[in-house]
Amino acid sequence: MKVDLLIKNAKIIDGTSNPWYYGGVVIKGDKILEVFKDNALIKAKNYQALKIIDAQNKFLTPSFIDVHSHSDFVFFLDSNAQSKLRQGVTTEVIGNCGISGAPYNELSADQVKSFSYGYQPGWENVEEFAAALSEVEKTVNLTPLLGHGTLRSYVMGMENREATAAELEKMKEILARALKLGYRGMSTGLYFSPGNFAPQAELIALAEVVSSKNGVLTSHIRDEGVKSIGFIRAVKEIISIGEKSGVSLEISHLKAFGPDVWGRSKQVLDLIEKARTRGVEITADQYPYLATGGLMASDVLPNEFLSNKSNQKAMEELKDKKVQAELRDIVKLNIKRRGGAENQIIANYPADHSLEGMTLKQISDRQGLEPVDMLFNMLTEYLAGDWISRALSEDDVVNFMQYYALMISSDGVSLSNSGILGSGNPHPRNYGSYTEVLSKYVRDKKVLNLEEAVRKMTSLPAQKFNLKNRGLIAQNKVADLVIFDLDQIKSPTFSEPDIYPDGISAVIVNGKTAVLNGNYQQLRAGKLILS
Ligand SMILES: [Zn+2]
């Protein structure tokens, strides 16, 4: 029998967390036709493969599913964007943190464009966006969430008030259409405007729509530190939304942010576990770094200031020294809560690219300004820049990572280290979240065993996000696979963030070999997954 691909002499980790075993797989089309333990089977069944990969006793696992991605736009700009593919990711769940590519109109433009890298959307509704995503060539599979912040601003702008009955109906109608189309669910960004303007009743009403279609509600919770209601209350809030609506919940990029809440991981895991015991279907994800990445403006400016205005308007108001004087104390405090100016590294600042890679402290010292004043100057020039904040503790990161209902994510984007997506000083999570877990936390620190780490990257995310045919090595599953040499994995670092990791030797996307011998094969085999 003619088959497309044969992988032999591998140590198979199937994604269930069962221990590895020697074997191989036979692939026909985009499916795994057979999993075998003995090469003799190839002869016995007379399989003739168009292509054979000898894994040379490296690990063969399902490729990774990144449940927290922001790659909504990148493939429209560069269809070869490969920073996820090269770390072994072949499926990204996009539209997170309340921000999605559609619905798009003048009112939702600031939201939609948060991750657009300057791309001008040519669609309005969710159907048109899905059609565009389906058509564009891409290195990995994408599957979307509808962003609540985008949805709300599309319907009612950046208004800091309750939705009217008609507005809520409109939101429910668009959400139901997205779910019918095959969206995985809805994401919320309660930390950001306008997500933080939504009263609980609105969030529950929308969560009920998601729940009725067996979707997932993901949440960048209201506070991961002490900026507004506090970390613990924010976790309780999202659990209560899950409990009242019955929706399957996912806490996005779970972390204890800033020295004020370091050590709270045990208490938070206890809240989550107790909720699970009560029947709340709640899980979480995490990226494996001690530094976060985020928008400078939302991280330091109070929500009250940002409400009811466009980015343009906020920048104009910020130029007023009186406004700066009023905001000075709180902005100063928010910088301190993030670990101080020496721990804020500018990542992406189109108004002056030369600042990228420098800390806020270095920039302000050079100008002879206090960090708070330097930051005001920067925000008045360009509001939507982002930075990296060194603000997490290793103990909390490890506690969360070891929790059985936590999966790995990146909170990153498929980038390229050259071309239009190669600018700035990106967080290394874009290039190496998965290799960082494998090299640092599995191999070096032994915080997780390899099979458990692989489960958190494959079958757990597939089960959570209803990706029925993926995330496991088994007969008839889609052939999304990765081959890696654990000893050889080298992950990008903060000082060299935009290099592709070493040690990932092959990546198979929908049965097609997109990375071979560590090299990208110029193959865009990704699909839009809507079922
Ligand atoms: Zn987020």
XYZ file of N, CA, C and O in Angstrom, residues 143-285:
572
model
N -7.328 28.537 15.003
C -8.730 28.385 15.354
C -9.114 29.547 16.264
O -8.371 29.886 17.178
N -10.244 30.224 15.960
C -10.494 31.511 16.609
C -11.426 31.488 17.827
O -12.315 30.646 17.951
N -11.194 32.483 18.674
C -12.139 32.869 19.722
C -12.676 34.244 19.318
O -11.986 34.998 18.632
N -13.866 34.566 19.782
C -14.375 35.924 19.572
C -13.976 36.756 20.788
O -14.216 36.351 21.930
N -13.364 37.913 20.560
C -12.930 38.759 21.669
C -14.076 39.625 22.186
O -14.694 40.359 21.415
N -14.328 39.544 23.483
C -15.428 40.320 24.065
C -15.187 41.830 23.943
O -16.108 42.601 23.700
N -13.935 42.261 24.118
C -13.626 43.690 24.020
C -13.895 44.213 22.614
O -14.446 45.308 22.427
N -13.520 43.418 21.624
C -13.774 43.790 20.234
C -15.274 43.824 19.962
O -15.797 44.762 19.365
N -15.960 42.782 20.438
C -17.407 42.682 20.245
C -18.127 43.878 20.880
O -18.969 44.525 20.253
N -17.769 44.181 22.122
C -18.440 45.263 22.850
C -18.180 46.609 22.175
O -19.085 47.408 21.975
N -16.926 46.845 21.780
C -16.628 48.138 21.168
C -17.271 48.251 19.781
O -17.672 49.329 19.360
N -17.407 47.139 19.084
C -18.082 47.150 17.782
C -19.537 47.608 17.938
O -20.060 48.355 17.134
N -20.159 47.134 19.041
C -21.577 47.430 19.248
C -21.780 48.786 19.926
O -22.685 49.536 19.575
N -20.937 49.133 20.905
C -21.218 50.344 21.702
C -20.001 51.234 21.949
O -20.043 52.107 22.823
N -18.947 51.032 21.166
C -17.767 51.889 21.327
C -17.096 51.669 22.669
O -17.295 50.645 23.320
N -16.327 52.674 23.100
C -15.582 52.544 24.352
C -16.366 53.157 25.519
O -15.796 53.771 26.410
N -17.662 52.965 25.505
C -18.512 53.562 26.536
C -18.380 52.796 27.848
O -18.553 51.584 27.888
N -18.142 53.561 28.908
C -18.039 52.951 30.239
C -19.401 52.970 30.909
O -19.703 53.800 31.757
N -20.252 52.039 30.460
C -21.608 51.949 31.020
C -22.170 50.573 30.704
O -21.589 49.804 29.925
N -23.326 50.292 31.333
C -24.028 49.046 31.033
C -24.516 49.050 29.580
O -24.860 50.109 29.060
N -24.570 47.893 28.985
C -25.162 47.795 27.645
C -26.677 47.913 27.778
O -27.254 47.433 28.755
N -27.317 48.536 26.805
C -28.785 48.523 26.786
C -29.232 47.115 26.385
O -28.418 46.312 25.890
N -30.529 46.855 26.562
C -31.047 45.526 26.203
C -30.777 45.241 24.717
O -30.384 44.128 24.351
N -30.972 46.258 23.887
C -30.764 46.063 22.445
C -29.296 45.780 22.135
O -28.972 44.937 21.296
N -28.404 46.493 22.828
C -26.974 46.277 22.594
C -26.549 44.870 23.033
O -25.771 44.198 22.353
N -27.075 44.435 24.165
C -26.737 43.089 24.641
C -27.242 42.031 23.651
O -26.537 41.065 23.344
N -28.442 42.258 23.142
C -28.996 41.327 22.148
C -28.093 41.249 20.909
O -27.850 40.187 20.364
N -27.627 42.408 20.494
C -26.749 42.481 19.318
C -25.463 41.676 19.573
O -25.008 40.901 18.725
N -24.887 41.856 20.782
C -23.661 41.116 21.119
C -23.929 39.614 21.117
O -23.137 38.826 20.586
N -25.067 39.226 21.712
C -25.399 37.792 21.766
C -25.588 37.221 20.365
O -25.171 36.097 20.073
N -26.189 38.022 19.514
C -26.467 37.551 18.148
C -25.145 37.312 17.392
O -24.953 36.276 16.750
N -24.203 38.263 17.510
C -22.921 38.106 16.802
C -22.138 36.931 17.379
O -21.557 36.123 16.652
N -22.172 36.814 18.703
C -21.478 35.706 19.365
C -22.051 34.359 18.911
O -21.299 33.423 18.588
N -23.384 34.266 18.866
C -24.016 33.009 18.441
C -23.620 32.669 17.004
O -23.376 31.503 16.674
N -23.535 33.697 16.169
C -23.124 33.458 14.775
C -21.693 32.929 14.712
O -21.382 32.011 13.951
N -20.813 33.528 15.527
C -19.412 33.085 15.541
C -19.328 31.632 16.011
O -18.610 30.816 15.416
N -20.082 31.297 17.040
C -20.032 29.926 17.574
C -20.589 28.936 16.552
O -20.063 27.838 16.387
N -21.629 29.355 15.871
C -22.233 28.496 14.848
C -21.225 28.216 13.723
O -21.156 27.120 13.168
N -20.426 29.239 13.447
C -19.409 29.130 12.404
C -18.286 28.167 12.800
O -17.578 27.640 11.944
N -18.111 27.960 14.105
C -17.061 27.048 14.560
C -15.991 27.711 15.407
O -14.939 27.114 15.663
N -16.230 28.961 15.824
C -15.325 29.579 16.799
C -15.294 28.692 18.043
O -16.278 28.049 18.382
N -14.134 28.699 18.745
C -13.997 27.844 19.950
C -14.746 28.390 21.142
O -14.955 27.674 22.117
N -15.044 29.682 21.133
C -15.682 30.296 22.295
C -15.420 31.789 22.284
O -15.218 32.384 21.230
N -15.402 32.368 23.488
C -15.187 33.813 23.601
C -14.049 34.076 24.578
O -13.894 33.360 25.565
N -13.268 35.116 24.292
C -12.223 35.516 25.233
C -12.633 36.824 25.887
O -13.325 37.639 25.280
N -12.214 37.000 27.128
C -12.471 38.279 27.789
C -11.149 38.883 28.233
O -10.225 38.173 28.614
N -11.094 40.195 28.179
C -9.930 40.927 28.677
C -10.422 41.893 29.737
O -10.598 43.075 29.476
N -10.676 41.358 30.925
C -11.290 42.192 31.973
C -10.292 43.190 32.549
O -10.667 44.135 33.236
N -9.024 42.986 32.252
C -7.963 43.901 32.671
C -7.974 45.168 31.813
O -7.577 46.232 32.254
N -8.445 45.015 30.577
C -8.369 46.106 29.606
C -9.717 46.810 29.450
O -10.765 46.248 29.728
N -9.664 48.015 28.909
C -10.883 48.666 28.440
C -11.128 48.147 27.026
O -10.162 47.977 26.285
N -12.374 47.893 26.624
C -13.603 48.103 27.376
C -14.071 46.882 28.171
O -15.136 46.932 28.769
N -13.272 45.789 28.202
C -13.707 44.594 28.936
C -14.042 44.913 30.386
O -15.008 44.394 30.956
N -13.239 45.816 30.962
C -13.444 46.124 32.385
C -14.686 46.979 32.637
O -15.065 47.209 33.775
N -15.333 47.467 31.568
C -16.563 48.244 31.770
C -17.786 47.335 31.897
O -18.859 47.796 32.270
N -17.635 46.070 31.539
C -18.799 45.181 31.468
C -19.202 44.700 32.860
O -18.382 44.134 33.572
N -20.453 44.936 33.251
C -20.901 44.383 34.529
C -21.011 42.859 34.451
O -21.077 42.287 33.357
N -21.042 42.234 35.631
C -21.062 40.769 35.656
C -22.245 40.199 34.869
O -22.109 39.178 34.193
N -23.405 40.871 34.967
C -24.605 40.350 34.286
C -24.359 40.197 32.781
O -24.796 39.213 32.168
N -23.661 41.153 32.194
C -23.365 41.080 30.748
C -22.457 39.881 30.449
O -22.688 39.113 29.512
N -21.432 39.738 31.292
C -20.486 38.642 31.064
C -21.168 37.290 31.239
O -20.922 36.351 30.471
N -22.053 37.193 32.215
C -22.762 35.923 32.432
C -23.708 35.631 31.265
O -23.758 34.506 30.759
N -24.425 36.661 30.820
C -25.356 36.457 29.692
C -24.605 35.948 28.459
O -25.072 35.042 27.762
N -23.433 36.512 28.196
C -22.647 36.075 27.036
C -22.034 34.690 27.289
O -21.996 33.848 26.391
N -21.592 34.456 28.520
C -21.018 33.146 28.863
C -22.058 32.042 28.689
O -21.724 30.920 28.294
N -23.324 32.372 28.964
C -24.387 31.366 28.785
C -24.539 30.989 27.306
O -24.782 29.829 26.979
N -24.375 31.966 26.436
C -24.425 31.669 24.990
C -23.262 30.732 24.623
O -23.442 29.741 23.909
N -22.083 31.041 25.151
C -20.903 30.203 24.868
C -21.147 28.785 25.386
O -20.899 27.788 24.703
N -21.664 28.714 26.601
C -21.906 27.417 27.236
C -22.917 26.585 26.448
O -22.754 25.368 26.297
N -23.947 27.247 25.910
C -24.993 26.507 25.187
C -24.435 25.834 23.933
O -25.032 24.916 23.396
N -23.274 26.308 23.453
C -22.656 25.696 22.267
C -21.387 24.920 22.648
O -20.549 24.637 21.787
N -21.248 24.629 23.938
C -20.074 23.891 24.430
C -18.743 24.569 24.100
O -17.746 23.902 23.852
N -18.767 25.886 24.084
C -17.533 26.631 23.843
C -16.790 26.886 25.141
O -17.204 26.461 26.222
N -15.680 27.597 25.005
C -14.835 27.906 26.165
C -14.831 29.416 26.373
O -14.823 30.182 25.407
N -14.855 29.834 27.624
C -14.676 31.251 27.948
C -13.272 31.417 28.524
O -12.967 30.876 29.587
N -12.413 32.123 27.793
C -11.067 32.371 28.326
C -11.037 33.771 28.932
O -11.785 34.652 28.512
N -10.191 33.949 29.922
C -10.158 35.268 30.543
C -8.764 35.725 30.941
O -8.049 35.028 31.660
N -8.411 36.899 30.437
C -7.311 37.656 31.043
C -8.004 38.369 32.198
O -8.754 39.316 31.983
N -7.808 37.868 33.390
C -8.628 38.306 34.528
C -8.359 39.774 34.876
O -7.391 40.370 34.431
N -9.273 40.328 35.688
C -9.270 41.772 35.953
C -7.968 42.260 36.581
O -7.528 43.374 36.330
N -7.360 41.420 37.405
C -6.142 41.864 38.067
C -5.267 40.648 38.388
O -5.727 39.701 39.015
N -4.017 40.703 37.947
C -3.075 39.615 38.268
C -2.119 40.067 39.362
O -1.231 39.322 39.769
N -2.300 41.314 39.803
C -1.428 41.865 40.850
C -2.240 42.669 41.824
O -3.191 42.148 42.427
N -1.893 43.954 41.960
C -2.649 44.822 42.878
C -3.096 46.106 42.176
O -3.292 47.133 42.802
N -3.270 46.052 40.850
C -3.587 47.294 40.129
C -5.022 47.763 40.385
O -5.280 48.952 40.472
N -5.978 46.829 40.486
C -7.370 47.263 40.733
C -7.977 46.478 41.893
O -7.789 46.845 43.049
N -8.685 45.378 41.618
C -9.363 44.666 42.719
C -8.452 43.648 43.398
O -8.825 43.075 44.423
N -7.280 43.399 42.851
C -6.354 42.428 43.445
C -6.507 41.048 42.819
O -7.567 40.683 42.301
N -5.425 40.293 42.863
C -5.325 38.990 42.202
C -6.391 38.000 42.714
O -7.115 37.383 41.930
N -6.498 37.876 44.028
C -7.393 36.858 44.595
C -8.852 37.150 44.232
O -9.587 36.264 43.793
N -9.244 38.407 44.376
C -10.632 38.758 44.037
C -10.904 38.573 42.552
O -12.013 38.195 42.147
N -9.899 38.809 41.730
C -10.082 38.637 40.282
C -10.284 37.161 39.935
O -11.088 36.817 39.066
N -9.557 36.283 40.630
C -9.739 34.840 40.395
C -11.141 34.425 40.857
O -11.855 33.699 40.154
N -11.553 34.947 42.026
C -12.902 34.613 42.522
C -13.981 35.113 41.566
O -14.986 34.446 41.335
N -13.738 36.287 40.990
C -14.727 36.864 40.068
C -14.934 35.957 38.848
O -16.066 35.651 38.472
N -13.845 35.480 38.265
C -14.003 34.685 37.040
C -14.607 33.313 37.385
O -15.421 32.771 36.634
N -14.249 32.782 38.550
C -14.859 31.514 38.967
C -16.368 31.705 39.123
O -17.166 30.863 38.695
N -16.767 32.827 39.704
C -18.197 33.052 39.915
C -18.937 33.194 38.573
O -20.064 32.717 38.422
N -18.297 33.798 37.583
C -18.917 33.879 36.242
C -19.083 32.473 35.660
O -20.112 32.133 35.084
N -18.084 31.628 35.879
C -18.172 30.243 35.404
C -19.260 29.473 36.129
O -20.008 28.701 35.530
N -19.338 29.708 37.407
C -20.298 28.973 38.235
C -21.732 29.375 37.880
O -22.623 28.532 37.783
N -21.952 30.660 37.661
C -23.314 31.130 37.381
C -23.756 30.811 35.962
O -24.944 30.655 35.705
N -22.815 30.738 35.023
C -23.203 30.520 33.625
C -23.071 29.066 33.196
O -23.624 28.661 32.190
N -22.295 28.285 33.955
C -22.064 26.893 33.587
C -21.049 26.717 32.465
O -20.873 25.625 31.934
N -20.346 27.799 32.108
C -19.429 27.720 30.964
C -18.118 27.031 31.351
O -17.724 27.026 32.522
N -17.462 26.433 30.364
C -16.123 25.881 30.556
C -15.136 27.051 30.552
O -15.060 27.810 29.597
N -14.379 27.184 31.643
C -13.548 28.376 31.862
C -12.075 28.087 31.685
O -11.593 27.023 32.068
N -11.376 29.073 31.171
C -9.919 28.984 31.065
C -9.330 30.306 31.570
O -9.608 31.361 31.000
N -8.534 30.241 32.642
C -7.810 31.447 33.067
C -6.559 31.548 32.203
O -5.730 30.639 32.179
N -6.451 32.652 31.484
C -5.333 32.833 30.559
C -4.070 33.238 31.299
O -4.136 33.949 32.309
N -2.946 32.804 30.773
C -1.615 33.156 31.297
C -1.623 33.430 32.807
O -1.300 34.527 33.262
N -1.953 32.384 33.551
C -2.063 32.496 35.019
C -0.720 32.902 35.620
O 0.312 32.301 35.354
N -0.757 33.943 36.449
C 0.482 34.416 37.073
C 0.192 35.281 38.293
O -0.892 35.870 38.392
N 1.138 35.319 39.214
C 1.074 36.236 40.351
C 2.006 37.389 40.011
O 3.231 37.261 40.091
N 1.413 38.509 39.594
C 2.191 39.592 38.987
C 2.626 40.650 40.003
O 1.803 41.327 40.611
N 3.911 40.798 40.142
C 4.465 41.853 40.991
C 4.728 41.363 42.408
O 4.011 40.498 42.925
N 5.776 41.941 43.041
C 6.195 41.496 44.370
C 5.060 41.517 45.406
O 5.069 40.706 46.332
N 4.063 42.385 45.216
C 2.972 42.459 46.203
C 2.165 41.161 46.303
O 1.526 40.921 47.330
N 2.132 40.363 45.237
C 1.332 39.121 45.300
C 2.186 37.861 45.136
O 1.647 36.759 44.974
N 3.508 38.019 45.198
C 4.332 36.814 45.132
C 3.977 35.890 46.294
O 3.687 36.348 47.405
N 3.954 34.599 46.010
C 3.625 33.624 47.050
C 2.144 33.260 47.089
O 1.734 32.402 47.854
N 1.329 33.900 46.239
C -0.110 33.616 46.271
C -0.524 32.427 45.397
O -1.709 32.106 45.310
N 0.429 31.786 44.745
C 0.048 30.723 43.796
C -0.702 29.578 44.474
O -1.684 29.074 43.946
N -0.262 29.188 45.681
C -0.915 28.070 46.381
C -2.377 28.399 46.674
O -3.263 27.575 46.471
N -2.589 29.631 47.153
C -3.950 30.053 47.497
C -4.857 30.063 46.253
O -6.017 29.629 46.308
N -4.309 30.521 45.136
C -5.086 30.581 43.895
C -5.393 29.171 43.381
O -6.512 28.869 42.971
N -4.403 28.284 43.455
C -4.643 26.904 43.001
C -5.679 26.225 43.888
O -6.489 25.424 43.424
N -5.686 26.593 45.156
C -6.675 26.057 46.079
C -8.089 26.524 45.685
O -9.042 25.738 45.689
N -8.215 27.792 45.314
C -9.514 28.321 44.859
C -9.974 27.585 43.602
O -11.148 27.230 43.466
N -9.043 27.372 42.681
C -9.381 26.693 41.428
C -9.794 25.246 41.699
O -10.804 24.753 41.190
N -9.031 24.575 42.552
C -9.323 23.162 42.829
C -10.668 23.024 43.539
O -11.446 22.122 43.237
N -10.939 23.928 44.464
C -12.238 23.867 45.169
C -13.384 24.107 44.181
O -14.436 23.481 44.284
N -13.177 25.019 43.241
C -14.211 25.273 42.226
C -14.441 24.016 41.390
O -15.574 23.630 41.115
N -13.353 23.349 41.019
C -13.484 22.106 40.250
C -14.285 21.079 41.048
O -15.126 20.369 40.503
N -14.003 21.004 42.349
C -14.722 20.053 43.213
C -16.214 20.373 43.239
O -17.051 19.477 43.286
N -16.543 21.663 43.164
C -17.968 22.058 43.147
C -18.591 21.845 41.765
O -19.774 22.093 41.578
N -17.796 21.479 40.766
C -18.351 21.212 39.435
C -18.120 22.310 38.423
O -18.725 22.309 37.354
N -17.249 23.275 38.750
C -16.911 24.309 37.760
C -15.811 23.757 36.858
O -14.771 23.317 37.348
N -16.071 23.768 35.541
C -15.081 23.204 34.613
C -14.033 24.265 34.324
O -14.116 25.000 33.349
N -13.037 24.352 35.196
C -12.052 25.424 35.065
C -10.644 24.849 34.915
O -10.273 23.895 35.607
N -9.918 25.419 33.972
C -8.509 25.074 33.761
C -7.757 26.393 33.542
O -8.370 27.459 33.565
N -6.455 26.293 33.342
C -5.672 27.512 33.153
C -4.513 27.223 32.212
O -4.211 26.061 31.928
N -3.894 28.298 31.724
C -2.672 28.112 30.952
C -1.614 29.093 31.429
O -1.890 30.009 32.212
